[in-house]
Short mmCIF file of C-alpha atoms and ligand atoms in Angstrom, two decimals:
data_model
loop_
_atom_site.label_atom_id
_atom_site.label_comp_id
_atom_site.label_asym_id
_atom_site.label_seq_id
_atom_site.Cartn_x
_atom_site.Cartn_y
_atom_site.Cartn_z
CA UNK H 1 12.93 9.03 -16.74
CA UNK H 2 13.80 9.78 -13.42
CA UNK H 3 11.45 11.32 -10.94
CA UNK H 4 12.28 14.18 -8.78
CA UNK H 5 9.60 13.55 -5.59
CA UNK H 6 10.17 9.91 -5.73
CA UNK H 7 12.93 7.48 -5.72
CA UNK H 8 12.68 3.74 -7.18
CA UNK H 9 15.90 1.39 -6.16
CA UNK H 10 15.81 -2.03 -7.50
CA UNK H 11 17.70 -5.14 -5.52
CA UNK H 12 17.18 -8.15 -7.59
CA UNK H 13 13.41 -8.93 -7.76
CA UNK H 14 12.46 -6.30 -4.87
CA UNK H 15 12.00 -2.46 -5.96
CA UNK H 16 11.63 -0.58 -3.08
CA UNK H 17 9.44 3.11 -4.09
CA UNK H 18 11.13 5.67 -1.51
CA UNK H 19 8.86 9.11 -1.38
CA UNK H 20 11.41 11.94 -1.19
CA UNK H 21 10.43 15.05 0.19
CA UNK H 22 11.79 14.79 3.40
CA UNK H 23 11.73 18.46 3.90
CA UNK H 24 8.50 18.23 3.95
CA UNK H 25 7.83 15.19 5.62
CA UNK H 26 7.08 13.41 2.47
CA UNK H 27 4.22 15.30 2.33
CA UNK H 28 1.98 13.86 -1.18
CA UNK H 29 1.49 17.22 -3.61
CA UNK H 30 0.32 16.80 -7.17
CA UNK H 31 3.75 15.88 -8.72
CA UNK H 32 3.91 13.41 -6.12
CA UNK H 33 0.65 11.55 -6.93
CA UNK H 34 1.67 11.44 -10.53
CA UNK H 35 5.07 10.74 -10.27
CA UNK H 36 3.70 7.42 -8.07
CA UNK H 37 0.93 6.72 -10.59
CA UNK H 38 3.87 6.99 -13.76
CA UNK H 39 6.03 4.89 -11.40
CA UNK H 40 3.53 2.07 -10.08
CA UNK H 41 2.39 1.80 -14.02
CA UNK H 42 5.74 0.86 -15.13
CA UNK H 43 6.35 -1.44 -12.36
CA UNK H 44 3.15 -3.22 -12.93
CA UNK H 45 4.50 -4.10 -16.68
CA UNK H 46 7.79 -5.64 -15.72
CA UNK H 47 7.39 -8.89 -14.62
CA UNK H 48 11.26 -9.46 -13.27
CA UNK H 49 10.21 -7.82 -10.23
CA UNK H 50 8.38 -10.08 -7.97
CA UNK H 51 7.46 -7.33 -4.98
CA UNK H 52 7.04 -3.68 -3.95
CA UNK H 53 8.05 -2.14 -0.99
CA UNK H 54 7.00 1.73 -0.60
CA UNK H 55 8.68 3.58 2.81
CA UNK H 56 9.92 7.41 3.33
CA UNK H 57 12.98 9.17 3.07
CA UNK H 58 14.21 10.86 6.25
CA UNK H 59 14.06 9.47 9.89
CA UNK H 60 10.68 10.83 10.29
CA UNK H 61 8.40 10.08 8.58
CA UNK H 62 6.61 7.76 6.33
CA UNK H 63 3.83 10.29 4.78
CA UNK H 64 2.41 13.14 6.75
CA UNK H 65 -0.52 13.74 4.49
CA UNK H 66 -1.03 15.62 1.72
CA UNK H 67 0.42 18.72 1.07
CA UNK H 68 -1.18 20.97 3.23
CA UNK H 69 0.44 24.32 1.57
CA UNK H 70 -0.68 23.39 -1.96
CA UNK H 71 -4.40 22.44 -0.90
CA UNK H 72 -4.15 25.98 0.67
CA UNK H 73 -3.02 27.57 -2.46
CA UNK H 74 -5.94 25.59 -4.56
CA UNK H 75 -9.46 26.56 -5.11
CA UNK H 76 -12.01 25.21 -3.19
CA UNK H 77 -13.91 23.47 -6.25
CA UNK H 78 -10.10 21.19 -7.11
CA UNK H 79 -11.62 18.91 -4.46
CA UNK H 80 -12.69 16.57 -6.68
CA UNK H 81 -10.36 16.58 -9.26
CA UNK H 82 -7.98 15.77 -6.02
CA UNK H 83 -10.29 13.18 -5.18
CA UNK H 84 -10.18 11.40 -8.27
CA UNK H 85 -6.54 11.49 -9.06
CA UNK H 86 -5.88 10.27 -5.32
CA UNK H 87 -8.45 7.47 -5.70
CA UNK H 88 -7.01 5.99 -8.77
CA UNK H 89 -3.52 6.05 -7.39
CA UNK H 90 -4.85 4.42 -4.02
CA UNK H 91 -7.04 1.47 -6.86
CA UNK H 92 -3.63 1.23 -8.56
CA UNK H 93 -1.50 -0.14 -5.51
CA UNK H 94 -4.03 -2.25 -4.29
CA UNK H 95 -4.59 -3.79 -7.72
CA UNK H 96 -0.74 -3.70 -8.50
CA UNK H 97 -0.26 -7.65 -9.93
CA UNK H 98 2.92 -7.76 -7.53
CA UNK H 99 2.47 -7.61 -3.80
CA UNK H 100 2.63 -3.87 -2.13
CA UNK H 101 4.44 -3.95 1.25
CA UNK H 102 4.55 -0.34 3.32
CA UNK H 103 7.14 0.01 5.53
CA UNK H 104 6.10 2.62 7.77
CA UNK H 105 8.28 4.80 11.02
CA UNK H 106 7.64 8.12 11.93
CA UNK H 107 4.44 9.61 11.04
CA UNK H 108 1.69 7.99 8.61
CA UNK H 109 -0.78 10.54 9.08
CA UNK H 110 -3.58 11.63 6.78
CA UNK H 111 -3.71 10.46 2.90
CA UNK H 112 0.16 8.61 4.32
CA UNK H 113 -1.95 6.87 6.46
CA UNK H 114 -4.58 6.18 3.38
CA UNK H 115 -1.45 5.32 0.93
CA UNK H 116 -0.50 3.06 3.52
CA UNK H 117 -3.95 1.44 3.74
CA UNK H 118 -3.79 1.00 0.40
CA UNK H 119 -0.98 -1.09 0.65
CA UNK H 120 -1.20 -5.19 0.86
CA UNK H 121 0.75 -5.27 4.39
CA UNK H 122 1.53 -2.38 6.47
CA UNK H 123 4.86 -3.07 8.59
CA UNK H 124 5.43 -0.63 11.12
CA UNK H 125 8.24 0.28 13.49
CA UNK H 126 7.53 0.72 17.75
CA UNK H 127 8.05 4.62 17.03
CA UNK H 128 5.50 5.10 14.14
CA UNK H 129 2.56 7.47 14.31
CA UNK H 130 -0.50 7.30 12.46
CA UNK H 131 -3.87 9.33 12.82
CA UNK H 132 -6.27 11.34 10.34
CA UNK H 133 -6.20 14.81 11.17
CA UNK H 134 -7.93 16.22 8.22
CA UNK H 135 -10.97 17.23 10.73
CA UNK H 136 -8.51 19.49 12.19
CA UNK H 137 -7.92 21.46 8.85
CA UNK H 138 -11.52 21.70 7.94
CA UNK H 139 -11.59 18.85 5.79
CA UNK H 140 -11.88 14.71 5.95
CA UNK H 141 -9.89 12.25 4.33
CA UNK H 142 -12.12 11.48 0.88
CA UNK H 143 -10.35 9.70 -1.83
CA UNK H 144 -11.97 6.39 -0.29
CA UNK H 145 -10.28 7.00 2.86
CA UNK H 146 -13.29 6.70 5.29
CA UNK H 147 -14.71 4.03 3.59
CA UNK H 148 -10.53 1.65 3.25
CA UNK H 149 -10.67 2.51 6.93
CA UNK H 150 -13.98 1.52 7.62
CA UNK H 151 -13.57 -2.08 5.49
CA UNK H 152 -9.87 -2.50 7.18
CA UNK H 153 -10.71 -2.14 10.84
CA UNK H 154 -14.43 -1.62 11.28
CA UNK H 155 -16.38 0.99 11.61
CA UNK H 156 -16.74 1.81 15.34
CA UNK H 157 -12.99 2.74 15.31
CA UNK H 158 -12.46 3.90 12.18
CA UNK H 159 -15.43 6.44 13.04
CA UNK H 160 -13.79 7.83 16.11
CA UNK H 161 -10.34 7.86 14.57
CA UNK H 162 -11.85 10.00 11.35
CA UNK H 163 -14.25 12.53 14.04
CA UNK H 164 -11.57 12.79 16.46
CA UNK H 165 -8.62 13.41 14.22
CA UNK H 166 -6.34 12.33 17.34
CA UNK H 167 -2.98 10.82 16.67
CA UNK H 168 -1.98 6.96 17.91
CA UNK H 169 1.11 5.31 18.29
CA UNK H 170 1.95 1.84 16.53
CA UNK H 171 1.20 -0.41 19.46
CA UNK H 172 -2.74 1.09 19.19
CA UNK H 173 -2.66 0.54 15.04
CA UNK H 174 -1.55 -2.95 15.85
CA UNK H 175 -4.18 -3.64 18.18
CA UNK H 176 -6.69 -2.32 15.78
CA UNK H 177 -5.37 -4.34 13.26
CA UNK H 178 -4.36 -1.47 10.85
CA UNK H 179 -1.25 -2.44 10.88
CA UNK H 180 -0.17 -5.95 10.11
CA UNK H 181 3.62 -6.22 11.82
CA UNK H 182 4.77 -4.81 14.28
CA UNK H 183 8.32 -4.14 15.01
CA UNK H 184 11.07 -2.69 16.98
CA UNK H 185 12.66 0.09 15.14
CA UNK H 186 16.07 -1.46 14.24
CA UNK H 187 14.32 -4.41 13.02
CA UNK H 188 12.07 -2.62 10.15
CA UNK H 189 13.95 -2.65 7.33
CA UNK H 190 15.01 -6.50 7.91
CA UNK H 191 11.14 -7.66 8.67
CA UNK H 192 10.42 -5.46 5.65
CA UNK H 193 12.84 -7.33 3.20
CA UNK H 194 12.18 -10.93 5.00
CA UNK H 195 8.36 -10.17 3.86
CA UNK H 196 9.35 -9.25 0.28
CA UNK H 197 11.38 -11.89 -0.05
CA UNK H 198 9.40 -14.43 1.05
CA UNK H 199 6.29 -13.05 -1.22
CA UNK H 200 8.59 -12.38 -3.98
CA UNK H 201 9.06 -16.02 -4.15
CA UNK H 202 6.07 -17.35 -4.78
CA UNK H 203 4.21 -17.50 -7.88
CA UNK H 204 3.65 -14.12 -9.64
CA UNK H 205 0.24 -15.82 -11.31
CA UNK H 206 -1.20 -17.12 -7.77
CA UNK H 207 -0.05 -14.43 -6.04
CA UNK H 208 -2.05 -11.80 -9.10
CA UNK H 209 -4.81 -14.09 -8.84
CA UNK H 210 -5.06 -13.88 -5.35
CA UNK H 211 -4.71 -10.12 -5.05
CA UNK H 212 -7.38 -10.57 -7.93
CA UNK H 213 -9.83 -12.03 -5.61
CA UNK H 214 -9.15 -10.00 -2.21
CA UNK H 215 -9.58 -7.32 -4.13
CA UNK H 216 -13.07 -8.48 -4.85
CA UNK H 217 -13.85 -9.63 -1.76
CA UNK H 218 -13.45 -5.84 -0.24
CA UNK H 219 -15.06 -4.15 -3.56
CA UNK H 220 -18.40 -6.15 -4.02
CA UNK H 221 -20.87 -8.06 -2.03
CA UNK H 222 -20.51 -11.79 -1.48
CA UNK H 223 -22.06 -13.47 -4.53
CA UNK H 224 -20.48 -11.41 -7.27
CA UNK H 225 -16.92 -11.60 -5.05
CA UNK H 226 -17.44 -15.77 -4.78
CA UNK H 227 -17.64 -15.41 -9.33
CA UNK H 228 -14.73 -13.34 -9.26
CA UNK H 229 -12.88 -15.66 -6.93
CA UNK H 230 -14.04 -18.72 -9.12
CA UNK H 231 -12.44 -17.21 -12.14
CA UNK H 232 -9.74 -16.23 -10.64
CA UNK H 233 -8.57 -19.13 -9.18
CA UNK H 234 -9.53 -21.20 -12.60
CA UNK H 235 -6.19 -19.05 -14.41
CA UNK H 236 -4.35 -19.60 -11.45
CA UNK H 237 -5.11 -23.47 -11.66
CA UNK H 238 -4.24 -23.01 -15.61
CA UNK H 239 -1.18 -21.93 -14.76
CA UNK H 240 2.32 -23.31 -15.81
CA UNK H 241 3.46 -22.50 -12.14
CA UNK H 242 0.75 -24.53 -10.38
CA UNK H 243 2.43 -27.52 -11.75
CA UNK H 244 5.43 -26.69 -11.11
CA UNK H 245 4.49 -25.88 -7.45
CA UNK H 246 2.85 -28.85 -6.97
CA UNK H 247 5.40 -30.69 -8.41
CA UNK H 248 8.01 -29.31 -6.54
CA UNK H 249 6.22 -30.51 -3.52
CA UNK H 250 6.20 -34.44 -4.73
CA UNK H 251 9.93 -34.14 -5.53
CA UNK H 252 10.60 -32.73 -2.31
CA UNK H 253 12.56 -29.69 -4.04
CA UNK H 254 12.31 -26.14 -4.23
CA UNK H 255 9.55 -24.99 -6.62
CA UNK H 256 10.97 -22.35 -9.78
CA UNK H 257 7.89 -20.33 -10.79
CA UNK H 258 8.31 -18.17 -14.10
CA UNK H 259 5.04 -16.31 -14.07
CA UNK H 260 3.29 -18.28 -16.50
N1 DAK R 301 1.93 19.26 4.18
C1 DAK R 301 2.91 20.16 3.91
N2 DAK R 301 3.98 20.35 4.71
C2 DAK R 301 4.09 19.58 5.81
C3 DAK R 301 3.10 18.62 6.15
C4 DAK R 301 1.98 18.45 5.25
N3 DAK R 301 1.02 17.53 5.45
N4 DAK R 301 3.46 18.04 7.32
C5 DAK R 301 4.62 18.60 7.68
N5 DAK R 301 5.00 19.54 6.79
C6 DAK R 301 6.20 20.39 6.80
C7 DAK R 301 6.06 21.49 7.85
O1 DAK R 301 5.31 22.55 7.36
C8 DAK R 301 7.52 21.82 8.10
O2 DAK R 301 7.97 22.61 7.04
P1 DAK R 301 8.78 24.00 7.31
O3 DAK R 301 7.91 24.79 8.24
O4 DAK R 301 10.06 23.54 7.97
O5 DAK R 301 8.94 24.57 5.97
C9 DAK R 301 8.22 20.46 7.98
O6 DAK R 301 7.31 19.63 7.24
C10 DAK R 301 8.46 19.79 9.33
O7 DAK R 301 7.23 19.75 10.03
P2 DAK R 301 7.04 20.38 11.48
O8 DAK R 301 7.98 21.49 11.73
O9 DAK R 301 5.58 20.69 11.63
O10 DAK R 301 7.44 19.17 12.41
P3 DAK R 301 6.89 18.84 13.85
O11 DAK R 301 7.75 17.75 14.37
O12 DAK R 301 6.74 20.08 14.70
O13 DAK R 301 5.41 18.26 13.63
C11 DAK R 301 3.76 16.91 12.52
C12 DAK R 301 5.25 17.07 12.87
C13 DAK R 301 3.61 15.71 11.57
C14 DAK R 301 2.93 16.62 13.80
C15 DAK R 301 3.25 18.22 11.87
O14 DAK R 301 4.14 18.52 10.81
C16 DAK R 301 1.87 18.12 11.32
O15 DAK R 301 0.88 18.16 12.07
N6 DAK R 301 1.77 17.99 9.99
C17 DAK R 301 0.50 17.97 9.29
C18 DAK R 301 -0.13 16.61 9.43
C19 DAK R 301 -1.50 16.60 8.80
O16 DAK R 301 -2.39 17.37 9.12
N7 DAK R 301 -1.64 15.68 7.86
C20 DAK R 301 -2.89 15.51 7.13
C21 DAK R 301 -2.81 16.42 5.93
S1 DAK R 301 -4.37 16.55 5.14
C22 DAK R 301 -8.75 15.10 -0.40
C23 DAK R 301 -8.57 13.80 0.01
C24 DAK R 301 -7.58 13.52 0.93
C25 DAK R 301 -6.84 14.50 1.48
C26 DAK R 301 -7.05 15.78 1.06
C27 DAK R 301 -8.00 16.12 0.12
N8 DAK R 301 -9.78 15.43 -1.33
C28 DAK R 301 -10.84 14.50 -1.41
C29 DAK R 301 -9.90 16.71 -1.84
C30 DAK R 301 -5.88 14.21 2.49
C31 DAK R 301 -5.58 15.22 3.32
C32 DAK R 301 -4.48 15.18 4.22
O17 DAK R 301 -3.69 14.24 4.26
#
């Protein structure tokens, strides 16, 4: 069924999730989040696509938050239900068995900022802006947004960025290591594919296994992470396409992975 906040464009083993409200600066309201959710689920069941690329529609933005008009027009005890449906969709991407790439220009502000987060890599062009300004509105970014910040960069940083609600520019998320690429403008959507492509081509058990124990590693503490891990990495060495790779390798040939 097609979704009317979101758009979904397949190219080969790639879907690329576009979040279409430019008139609002893609700003994330309730249809949004579970237009996403409905989205990501059927995504995560179709195993011909190898890797996810979310970006915005428009020339400005990526996300600018969540929809400050509707949280206006809610009741003040919805804060929790808005918690809990924006934490699940944030648990979905990261736990998505394909890898999640955001592809971020204009502004990332907000819970854009904390879908972004949620993401596997965050590429983002020279002009992009990113910040948390909840504080401003009387609010903070819940949904396990001070705490992905916090585990991403630190919490020194992610402390003044939450209290100070002040906006950065790319070349600052970069140096704090929010962001993972950094690029000139004209060259996002090509890094964006490049890193799709190259991820899409390796295998979709490793690379769910993998996700499978990063996953754990920011979740739990060390020992119970380390089991996790163990297991994980036990299926992936079950796999078909661990032969195959390794195989590959010896015969000096490109490897074919299935996903099994
Ligand atoms: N919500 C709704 N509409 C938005 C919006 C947003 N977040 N951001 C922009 N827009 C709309 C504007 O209202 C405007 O619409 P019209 O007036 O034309 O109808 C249109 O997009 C263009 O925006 P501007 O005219 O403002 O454009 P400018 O270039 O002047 O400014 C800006 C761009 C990004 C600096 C500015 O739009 C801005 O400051 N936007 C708000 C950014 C913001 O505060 N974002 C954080 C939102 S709060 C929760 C957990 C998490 C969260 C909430 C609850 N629970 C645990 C309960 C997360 C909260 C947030 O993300």
């Amino acid at each position: 069924m097609p979704f009317e906040t979101i758009l979904q464009n397949n190219d080969g083993p790639i879907a690329t999730i576009i979040m279409n409200r430019p008139e609002a600066l893609n700003a994330l309201n309730h249809q949004v989040f579970t237009e996403l959710t409905a989205c990501l689920t059927d995504i995560a069941a179709d195993r011909a696509i190898r890797a996810i690329i979310i970006k915005g529609a428009g020339e400005r933005a990526f996300v600018a938050g969540a929809d400050i008009k509707e949280m206006a027009a809610s009741e003040g005890h919805a804060g929790s239900d808005r918690s809990y449906l924006g934490m699940h969709l944030y648990d979905q991407i990261r736990h998505m068995p394909q890898p999640v790439i955001a592809s971020i220009d204009g502004y990332a502000l907000g819970g854009g900022m904390l879908l972004a987060m949620a993401c596997d890599i965050r590429v983002a062009a020279d002009s992009a802006t990113f910040g948390y300004p909840e504080i401003k509105l009387g609010i903070f970014p819940g949904t396990g947004g001070t705490i992905l910040l916090d585990r991403l960069i630190g919490p020194a940083n992610a402390r003044a960025i939450c209290l100070t609600g002040e906006l950065f520019d790319a070349a600052r998320a970069y140096q704090l290591g929010l962001i993972t690429h950094l690029v000139p403008r004209e060259e996002l959507a090509a890094e964006t594919a490049r890193l799709a492509a190259l991820m899409g081509s390796y295998s979709p058990v490793a690379m769910r296994e993998l996700k499978c124990a990063l996953n754990a590693s920011m979740e739990m503490d060390f020992e119970a992470a380390r089991e996790i891990e163990i297991a994980a990495h036990a299926r992936c060495f079950a796999s078909n396409d661990r032969l195959e790779g390794m195989n590959a390798f010896i015969e000096k040939r490109s490897p074919q992975f299935r996903g099994d």
